[in-house]
Short mmCIF file of C-alpha atoms in Angstrom, two decimals:
data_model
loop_
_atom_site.label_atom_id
_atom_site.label_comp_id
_atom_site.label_asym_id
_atom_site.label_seq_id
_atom_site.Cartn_x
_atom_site.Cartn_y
_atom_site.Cartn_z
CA UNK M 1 0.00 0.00 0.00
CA UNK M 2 1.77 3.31 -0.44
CA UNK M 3 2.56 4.78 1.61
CA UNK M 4 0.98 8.84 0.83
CA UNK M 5 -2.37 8.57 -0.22
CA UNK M 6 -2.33 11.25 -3.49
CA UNK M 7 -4.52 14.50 -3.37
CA UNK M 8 -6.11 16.44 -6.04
CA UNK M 9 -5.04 19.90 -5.15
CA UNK M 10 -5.04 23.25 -7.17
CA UNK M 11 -2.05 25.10 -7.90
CA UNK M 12 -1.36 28.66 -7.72
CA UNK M 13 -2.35 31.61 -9.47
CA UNK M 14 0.29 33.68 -8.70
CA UNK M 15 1.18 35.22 -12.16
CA UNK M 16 -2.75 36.06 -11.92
CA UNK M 17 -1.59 38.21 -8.68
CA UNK M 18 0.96 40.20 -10.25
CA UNK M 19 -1.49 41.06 -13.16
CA UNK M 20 -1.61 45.00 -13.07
CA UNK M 21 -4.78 45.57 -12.45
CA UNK M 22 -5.18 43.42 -9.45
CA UNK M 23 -2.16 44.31 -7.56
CA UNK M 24 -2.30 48.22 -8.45
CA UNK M 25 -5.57 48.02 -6.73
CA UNK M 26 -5.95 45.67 -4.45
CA UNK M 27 -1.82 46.94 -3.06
CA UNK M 28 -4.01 50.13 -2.49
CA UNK M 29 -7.40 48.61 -1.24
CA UNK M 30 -5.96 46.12 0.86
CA UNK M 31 -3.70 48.76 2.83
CA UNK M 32 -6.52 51.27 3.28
CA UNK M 33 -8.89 48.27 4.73
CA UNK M 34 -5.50 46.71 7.26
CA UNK M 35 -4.98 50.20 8.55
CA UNK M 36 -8.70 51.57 8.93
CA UNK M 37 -11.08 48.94 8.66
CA UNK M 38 -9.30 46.22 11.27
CA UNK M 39 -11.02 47.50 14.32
CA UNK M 40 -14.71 47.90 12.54
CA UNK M 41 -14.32 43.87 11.54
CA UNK M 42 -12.35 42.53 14.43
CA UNK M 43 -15.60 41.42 16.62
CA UNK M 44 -17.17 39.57 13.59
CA UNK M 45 -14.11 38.00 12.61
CA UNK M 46 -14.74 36.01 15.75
CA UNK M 47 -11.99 32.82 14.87
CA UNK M 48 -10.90 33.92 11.59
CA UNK M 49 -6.96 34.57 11.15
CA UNK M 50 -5.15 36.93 9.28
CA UNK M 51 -4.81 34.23 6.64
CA UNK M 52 -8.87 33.77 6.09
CA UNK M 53 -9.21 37.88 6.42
CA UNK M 54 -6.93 37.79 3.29
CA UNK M 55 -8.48 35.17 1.68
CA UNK M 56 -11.78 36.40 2.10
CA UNK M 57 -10.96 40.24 1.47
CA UNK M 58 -9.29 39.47 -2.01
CA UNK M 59 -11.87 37.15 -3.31
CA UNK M 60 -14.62 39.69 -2.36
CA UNK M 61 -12.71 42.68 -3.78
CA UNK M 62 -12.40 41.11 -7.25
CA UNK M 63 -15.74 40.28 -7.28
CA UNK M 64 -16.89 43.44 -6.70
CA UNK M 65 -15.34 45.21 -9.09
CA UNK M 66 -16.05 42.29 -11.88
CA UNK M 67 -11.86 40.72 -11.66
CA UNK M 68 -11.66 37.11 -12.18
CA UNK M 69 -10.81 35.93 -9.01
CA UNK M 70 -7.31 34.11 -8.83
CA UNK M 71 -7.34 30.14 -8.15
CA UNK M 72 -5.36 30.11 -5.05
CA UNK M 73 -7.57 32.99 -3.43
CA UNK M 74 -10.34 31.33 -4.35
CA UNK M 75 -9.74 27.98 -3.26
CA UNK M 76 -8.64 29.45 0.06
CA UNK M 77 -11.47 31.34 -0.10
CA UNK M 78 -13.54 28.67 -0.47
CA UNK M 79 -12.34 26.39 3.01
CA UNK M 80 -12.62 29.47 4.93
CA UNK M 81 -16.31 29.62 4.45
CA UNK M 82 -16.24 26.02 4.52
CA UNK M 83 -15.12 25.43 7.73
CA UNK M 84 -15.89 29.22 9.11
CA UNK M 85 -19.38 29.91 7.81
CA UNK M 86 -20.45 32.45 10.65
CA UNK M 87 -18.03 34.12 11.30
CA UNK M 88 -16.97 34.70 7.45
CA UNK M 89 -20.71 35.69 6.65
CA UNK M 90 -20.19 38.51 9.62
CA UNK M 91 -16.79 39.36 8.42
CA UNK M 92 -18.30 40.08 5.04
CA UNK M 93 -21.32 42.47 5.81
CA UNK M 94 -18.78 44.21 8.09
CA UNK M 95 -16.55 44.72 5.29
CA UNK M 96 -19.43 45.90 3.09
CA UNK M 97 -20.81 48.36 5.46
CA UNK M 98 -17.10 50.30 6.32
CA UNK M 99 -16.87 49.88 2.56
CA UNK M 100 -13.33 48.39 2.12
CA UNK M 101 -13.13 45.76 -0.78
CA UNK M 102 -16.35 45.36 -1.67
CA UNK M 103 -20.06 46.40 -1.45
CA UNK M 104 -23.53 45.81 -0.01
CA UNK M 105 -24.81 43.77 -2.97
CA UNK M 106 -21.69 41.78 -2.58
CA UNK M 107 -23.18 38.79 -0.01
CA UNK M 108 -21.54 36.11 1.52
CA UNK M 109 -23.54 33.62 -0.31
CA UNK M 110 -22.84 35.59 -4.21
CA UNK M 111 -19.23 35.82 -3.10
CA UNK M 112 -18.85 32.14 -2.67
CA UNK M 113 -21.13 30.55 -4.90
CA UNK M 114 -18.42 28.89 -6.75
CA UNK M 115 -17.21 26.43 -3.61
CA UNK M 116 -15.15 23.54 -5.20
CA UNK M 117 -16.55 19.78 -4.20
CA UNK M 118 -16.37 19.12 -1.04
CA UNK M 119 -13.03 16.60 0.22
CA UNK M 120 -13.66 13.04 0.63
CA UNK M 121 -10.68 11.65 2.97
CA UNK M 122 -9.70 13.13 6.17
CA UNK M 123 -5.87 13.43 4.83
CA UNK M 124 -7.22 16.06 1.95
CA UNK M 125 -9.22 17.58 4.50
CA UNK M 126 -6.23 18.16 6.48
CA UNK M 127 -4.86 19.77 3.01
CA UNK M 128 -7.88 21.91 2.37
CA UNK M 129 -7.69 22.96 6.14
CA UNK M 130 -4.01 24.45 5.69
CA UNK M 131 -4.80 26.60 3.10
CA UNK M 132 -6.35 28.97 5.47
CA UNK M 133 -2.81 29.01 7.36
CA UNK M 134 0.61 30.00 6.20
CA UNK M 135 1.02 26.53 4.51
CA UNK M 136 -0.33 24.56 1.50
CA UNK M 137 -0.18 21.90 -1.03
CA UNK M 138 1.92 22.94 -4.10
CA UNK M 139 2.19 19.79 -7.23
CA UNK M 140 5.31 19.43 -8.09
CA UNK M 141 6.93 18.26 -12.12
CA UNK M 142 6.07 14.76 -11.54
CA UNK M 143 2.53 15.01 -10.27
CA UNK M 144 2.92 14.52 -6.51
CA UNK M 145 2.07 17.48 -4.31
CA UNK M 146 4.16 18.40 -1.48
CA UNK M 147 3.18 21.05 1.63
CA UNK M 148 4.99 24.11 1.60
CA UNK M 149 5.05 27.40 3.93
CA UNK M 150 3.27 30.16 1.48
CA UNK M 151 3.93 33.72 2.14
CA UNK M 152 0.56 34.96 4.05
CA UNK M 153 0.01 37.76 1.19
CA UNK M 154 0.80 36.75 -2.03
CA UNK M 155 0.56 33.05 -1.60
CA UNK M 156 4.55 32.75 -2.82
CA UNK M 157 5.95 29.29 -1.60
CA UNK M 158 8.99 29.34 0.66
CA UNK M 159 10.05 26.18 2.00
CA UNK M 160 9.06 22.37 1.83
CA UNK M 161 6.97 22.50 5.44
CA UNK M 162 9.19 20.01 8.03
CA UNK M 163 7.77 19.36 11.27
CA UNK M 164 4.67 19.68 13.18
CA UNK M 165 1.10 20.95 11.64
CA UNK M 166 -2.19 21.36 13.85
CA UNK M 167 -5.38 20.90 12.15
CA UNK M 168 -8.44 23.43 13.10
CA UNK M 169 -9.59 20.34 14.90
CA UNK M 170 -6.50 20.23 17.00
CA UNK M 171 -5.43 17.14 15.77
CA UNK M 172 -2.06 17.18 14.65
CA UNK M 173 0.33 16.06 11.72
CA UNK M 174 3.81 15.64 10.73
CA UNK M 175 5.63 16.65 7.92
CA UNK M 176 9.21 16.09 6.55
CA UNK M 177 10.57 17.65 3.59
CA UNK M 178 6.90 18.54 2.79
CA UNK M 179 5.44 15.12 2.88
CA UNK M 180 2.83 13.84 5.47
CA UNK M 181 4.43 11.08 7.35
CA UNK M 182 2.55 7.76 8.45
CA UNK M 183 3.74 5.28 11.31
CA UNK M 184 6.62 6.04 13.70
CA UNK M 185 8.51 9.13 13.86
CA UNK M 186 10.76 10.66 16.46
CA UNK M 187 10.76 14.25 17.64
CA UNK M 188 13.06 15.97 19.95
CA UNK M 189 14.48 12.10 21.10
CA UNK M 190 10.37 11.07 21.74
CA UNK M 191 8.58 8.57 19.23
CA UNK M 192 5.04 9.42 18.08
CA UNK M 193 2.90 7.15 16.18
CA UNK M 194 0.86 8.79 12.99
CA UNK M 195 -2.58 7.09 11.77
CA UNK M 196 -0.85 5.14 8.99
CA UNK M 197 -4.63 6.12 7.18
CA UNK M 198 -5.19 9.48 8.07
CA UNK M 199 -1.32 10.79 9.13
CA UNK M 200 -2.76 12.14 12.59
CA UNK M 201 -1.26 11.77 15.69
CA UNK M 202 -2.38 9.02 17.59
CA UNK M 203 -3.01 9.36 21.52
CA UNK M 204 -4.07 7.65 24.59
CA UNK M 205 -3.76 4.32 23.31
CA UNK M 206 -1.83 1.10 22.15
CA UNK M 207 -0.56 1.26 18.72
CA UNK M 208 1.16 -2.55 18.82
CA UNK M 209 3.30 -3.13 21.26
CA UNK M 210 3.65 0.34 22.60
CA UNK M 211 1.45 2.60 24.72
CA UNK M 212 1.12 6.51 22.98
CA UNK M 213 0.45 9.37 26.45
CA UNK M 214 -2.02 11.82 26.38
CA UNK M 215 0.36 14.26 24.61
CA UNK M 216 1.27 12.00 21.64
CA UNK M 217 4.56 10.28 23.06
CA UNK M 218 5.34 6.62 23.79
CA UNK M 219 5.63 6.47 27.33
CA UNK M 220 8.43 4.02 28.48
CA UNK M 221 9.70 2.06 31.82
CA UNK M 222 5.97 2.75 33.41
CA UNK M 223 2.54 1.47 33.58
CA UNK M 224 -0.21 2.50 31.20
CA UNK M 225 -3.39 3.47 32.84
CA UNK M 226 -5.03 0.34 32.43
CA UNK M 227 -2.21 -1.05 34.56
CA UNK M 228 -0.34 -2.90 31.23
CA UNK M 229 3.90 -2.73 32.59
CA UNK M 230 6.17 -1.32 29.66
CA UNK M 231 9.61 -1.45 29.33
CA UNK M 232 13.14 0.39 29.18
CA UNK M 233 12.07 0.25 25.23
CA UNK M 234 8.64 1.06 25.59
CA UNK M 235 7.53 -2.68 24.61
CA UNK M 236 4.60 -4.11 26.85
CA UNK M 237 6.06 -6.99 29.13
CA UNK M 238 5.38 -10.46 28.59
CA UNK M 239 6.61 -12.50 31.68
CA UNK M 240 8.64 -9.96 33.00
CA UNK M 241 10.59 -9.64 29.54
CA UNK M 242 10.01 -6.91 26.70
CA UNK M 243 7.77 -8.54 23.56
CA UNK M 244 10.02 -6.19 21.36
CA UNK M 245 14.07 -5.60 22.11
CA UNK M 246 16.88 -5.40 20.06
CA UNK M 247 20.65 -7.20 21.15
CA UNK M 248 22.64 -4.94 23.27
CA UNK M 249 24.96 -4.09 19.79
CA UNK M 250 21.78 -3.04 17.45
CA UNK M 251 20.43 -1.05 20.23
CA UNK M 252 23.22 1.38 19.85
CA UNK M 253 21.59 1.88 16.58
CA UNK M 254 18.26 2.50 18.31
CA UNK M 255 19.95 5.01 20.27
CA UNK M 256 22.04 7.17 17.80
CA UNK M 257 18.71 7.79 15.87
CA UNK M 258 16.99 8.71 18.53
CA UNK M 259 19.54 11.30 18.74
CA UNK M 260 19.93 11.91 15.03
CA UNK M 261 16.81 10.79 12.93
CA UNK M 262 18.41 12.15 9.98
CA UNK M 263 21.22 9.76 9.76
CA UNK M 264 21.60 8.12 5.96
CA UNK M 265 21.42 4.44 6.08
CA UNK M 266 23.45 1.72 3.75
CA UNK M 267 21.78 -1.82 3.16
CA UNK M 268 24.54 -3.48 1.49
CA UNK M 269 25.66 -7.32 0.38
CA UNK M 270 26.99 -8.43 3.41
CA UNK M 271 30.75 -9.56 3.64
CA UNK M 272 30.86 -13.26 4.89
CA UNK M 273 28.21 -15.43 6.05
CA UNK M 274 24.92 -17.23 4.12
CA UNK M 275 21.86 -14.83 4.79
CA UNK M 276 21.45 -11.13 3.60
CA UNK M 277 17.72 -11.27 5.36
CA UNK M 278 16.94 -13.67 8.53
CA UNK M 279 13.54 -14.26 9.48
CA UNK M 280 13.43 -14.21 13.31
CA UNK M 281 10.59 -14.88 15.81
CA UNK M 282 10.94 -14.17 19.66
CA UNK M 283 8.42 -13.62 22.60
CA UNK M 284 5.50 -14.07 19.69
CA UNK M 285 7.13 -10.86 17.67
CA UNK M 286 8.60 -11.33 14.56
CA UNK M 287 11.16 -9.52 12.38
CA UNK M 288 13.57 -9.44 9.90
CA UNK M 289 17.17 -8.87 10.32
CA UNK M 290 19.22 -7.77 7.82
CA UNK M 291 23.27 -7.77 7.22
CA UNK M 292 24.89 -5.54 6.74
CA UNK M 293 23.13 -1.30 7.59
CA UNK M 294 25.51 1.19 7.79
CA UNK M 295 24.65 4.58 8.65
CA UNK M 296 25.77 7.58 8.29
CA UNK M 297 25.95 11.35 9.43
CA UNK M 298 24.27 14.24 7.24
CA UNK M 299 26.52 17.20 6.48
CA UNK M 300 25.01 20.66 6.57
CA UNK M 301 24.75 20.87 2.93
CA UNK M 302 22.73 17.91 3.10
CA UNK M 303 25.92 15.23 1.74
CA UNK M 304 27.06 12.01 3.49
CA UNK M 305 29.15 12.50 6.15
CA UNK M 306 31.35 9.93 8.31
CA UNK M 307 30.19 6.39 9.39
CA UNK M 308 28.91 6.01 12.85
CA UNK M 309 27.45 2.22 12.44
CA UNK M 310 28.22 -0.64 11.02
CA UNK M 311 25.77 -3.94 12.23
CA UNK M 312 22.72 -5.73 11.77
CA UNK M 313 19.47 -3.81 10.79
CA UNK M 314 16.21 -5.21 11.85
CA UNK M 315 12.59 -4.55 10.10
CA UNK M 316 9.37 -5.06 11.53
CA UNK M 317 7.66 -7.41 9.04
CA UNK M 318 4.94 -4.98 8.44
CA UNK M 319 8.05 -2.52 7.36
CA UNK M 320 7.00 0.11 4.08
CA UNK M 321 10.75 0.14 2.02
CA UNK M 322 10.71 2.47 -0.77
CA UNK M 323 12.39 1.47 -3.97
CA UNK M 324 13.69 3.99 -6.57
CA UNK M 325 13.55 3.02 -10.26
CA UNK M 326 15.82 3.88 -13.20
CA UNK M 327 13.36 6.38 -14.28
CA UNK M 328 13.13 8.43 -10.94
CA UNK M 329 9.64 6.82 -9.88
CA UNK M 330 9.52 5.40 -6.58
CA UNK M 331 7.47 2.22 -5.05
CA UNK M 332 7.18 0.02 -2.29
CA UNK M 333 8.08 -3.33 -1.21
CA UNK M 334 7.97 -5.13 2.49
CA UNK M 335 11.04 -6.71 3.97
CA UNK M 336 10.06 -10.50 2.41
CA UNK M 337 10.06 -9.03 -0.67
CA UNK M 338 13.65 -7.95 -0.88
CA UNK M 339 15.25 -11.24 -1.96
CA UNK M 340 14.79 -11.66 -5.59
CA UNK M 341 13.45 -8.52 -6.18
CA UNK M 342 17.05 -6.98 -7.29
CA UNK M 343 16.95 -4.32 -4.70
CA UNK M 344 18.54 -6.36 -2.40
CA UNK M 345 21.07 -3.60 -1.84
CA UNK M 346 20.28 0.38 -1.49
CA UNK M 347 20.76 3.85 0.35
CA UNK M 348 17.78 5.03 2.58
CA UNK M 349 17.92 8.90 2.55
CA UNK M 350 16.90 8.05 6.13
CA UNK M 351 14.83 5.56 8.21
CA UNK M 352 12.09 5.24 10.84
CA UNK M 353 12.22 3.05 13.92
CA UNK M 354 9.75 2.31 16.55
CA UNK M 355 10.52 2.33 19.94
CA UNK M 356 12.40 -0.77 20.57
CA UNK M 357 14.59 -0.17 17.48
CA UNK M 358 13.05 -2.18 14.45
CA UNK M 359 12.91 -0.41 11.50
CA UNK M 360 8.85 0.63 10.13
CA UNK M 361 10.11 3.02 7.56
CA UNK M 362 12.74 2.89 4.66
CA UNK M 363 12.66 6.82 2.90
CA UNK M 364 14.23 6.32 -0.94
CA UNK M 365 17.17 8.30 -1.45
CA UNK M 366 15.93 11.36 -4.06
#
């Protein structure tokens, strides 16, 4: 299954901004309404931020004076009255009776009667949702979309978004290198577990083996509320013994990615010995492990740096490895799959691990 479920997402209009018309007028529109009007709207704003004020103030200025309104101001527009009917019908007849951007015949309903179809998954709602913040979905060359941070004003992308992203519900994702992750991540040395479906954070419960706190984070060397003992490694116990644990010598690779989850990894054709992949089975949990990972530091300009492990690598069974073809496209195999399949051998730009140590995630190298 892949691993990103694939979004239909509309791109941005920004040569549309630059247009003359438009940004003579609305440069001048929009800085009479920030500096006079703010005050007049601010109570019917109610929970609308700066981002849906400029969504909904450019969309209902080039209405009103009969511009075509640009895609991306439209579309975030659009999930602003979506998701913020009230208060953006308030903000609206606020704005039309200071007069700034629009006017009185200009309603809510007329400005927004061309709402795109509504989303279908949770994971695109969580897209539509951050186009009302200073992020958004931006398709790339080869047809996949990646989150970006977007300037605020003209809708510019800046950077591939990395890192944490709260939903209006409070529910929160995670992002690296603009890409919703899935499964186990760390974060400042903790390990989270995302909604492999959905990408949200997961709380208060088991996922597996391991318990997730109130705040997101596997809790370890405790008791869960139910009274279920965990270990060192988070693992649940199992007659006083962990269900999940590494040897002491691949723990240390548990360890230096807790402290650097960036590290590059090396699965390569082992030097002596019969097995490139073992099946293994121990305290009912099985696994794979593999000879020989090597991994490696990341320079500052993003380059391999100098080896810090050399040792066995072991993947969960239910492990998502991304393989990168000869023509740049990427798929996905599980851990049985790798013998035979020619990709036997590979750099991971970097990998995932859940609590114990095994490996759930294998990120192609770009």
């Amino acid at each position: 299954m892949c691993r990103y479920k694939k979004f239909l997402f509309l791109t941005a209009a920004t040569a549309m901004m630059t247009a003359t018309v438009l940004s003579t007028a609305f440069a001048a529109e929009s800085t009479a309404f920030q500096s006079d009007a703010v005050s007049e709207t601010a109570e019917a704003s109610g929970t609308l931020s700066d981002a849906d004020i400029y969504y909904l103030a450019s969309a209902a200025f080039c209405k009103a004076h009969g511009l075509q309104v640009p895609q991306d101001i439209q579309a975030g527009a659009d999930e602003v009255y979506k998701n913020h009917a009230e208060a953006a019908a308030a903000y609206l007849k606020s704005m039309a009776a200071a007069g700034t951007g629009t006017d009185k015949s200009v309603s809510a309903d007329t400005a927004y009667s061309d709402t795109q179809a509504g989303v279908n998954s949770v994971s695109e709602k969580a897209a539509a949702e951050a186009g009302e913040a200073t992020a958004r979905y931006i398709e790339q060359e080869d047809g996949s979309a990646l989150f970006f941070t977007v300037d605020p004003l003209t809708g510019e992308a800046l950077e591939a978004y990395n890192g944490w992203y709260t939903l209006d519900s409070g529910e929160k994702t995670y992002f690296e290198n603009g890409k919703m992750q899935a499964g186990w991540i760390i974060d400042d040395g903790k390990f989270y577990y995302l909604d492999p479906s959905t990408g949200i954070m997961v709380t208060s419960q088991f996922a597996g083996n391991f318990y997730l706190g109130e705040d997101g984070a596997a809790l370890l060397d405790t008791t869960t509320p139910d009274g279920v003992k965990l270990a060192y490694n988070g693992s649940r116990m199992t007659s006083g013994t962990p269900v999940e644990e590494l040897n002491e010598k691949t723990y240390t690779y548990r360890d230096l990615l807790v402290k650097k989850p960036d590290l590059y990894a090396e699965f390569s054709a082992r030097e002596s010995g019969s097995f490139q992949l073992m099946p293994e089975k121990e305290h009912g949990f099985s696994w794979y492990t593999y000879a020989s990972m090597k991994l490696y530091e990341r320079k500052e300009d993003g380059s391999m740096g100098k080896q810090v492990y050399e040792g066995d690598g072991c993947f969960r069974t239910d492990a998502v490895i991304e393989v990168k073809h000869t023509d740049g496209s990427i798929s996905t195999i599980s851990p049985s799959d790798i013998i035979g399949s020619e990709q036997e051998t590979w750099i991971a730009d970097h990998i995932h691990i859940d609590p114990a140590g095994f490996i759930s995630y294998s990120a192609a190298q770009r």
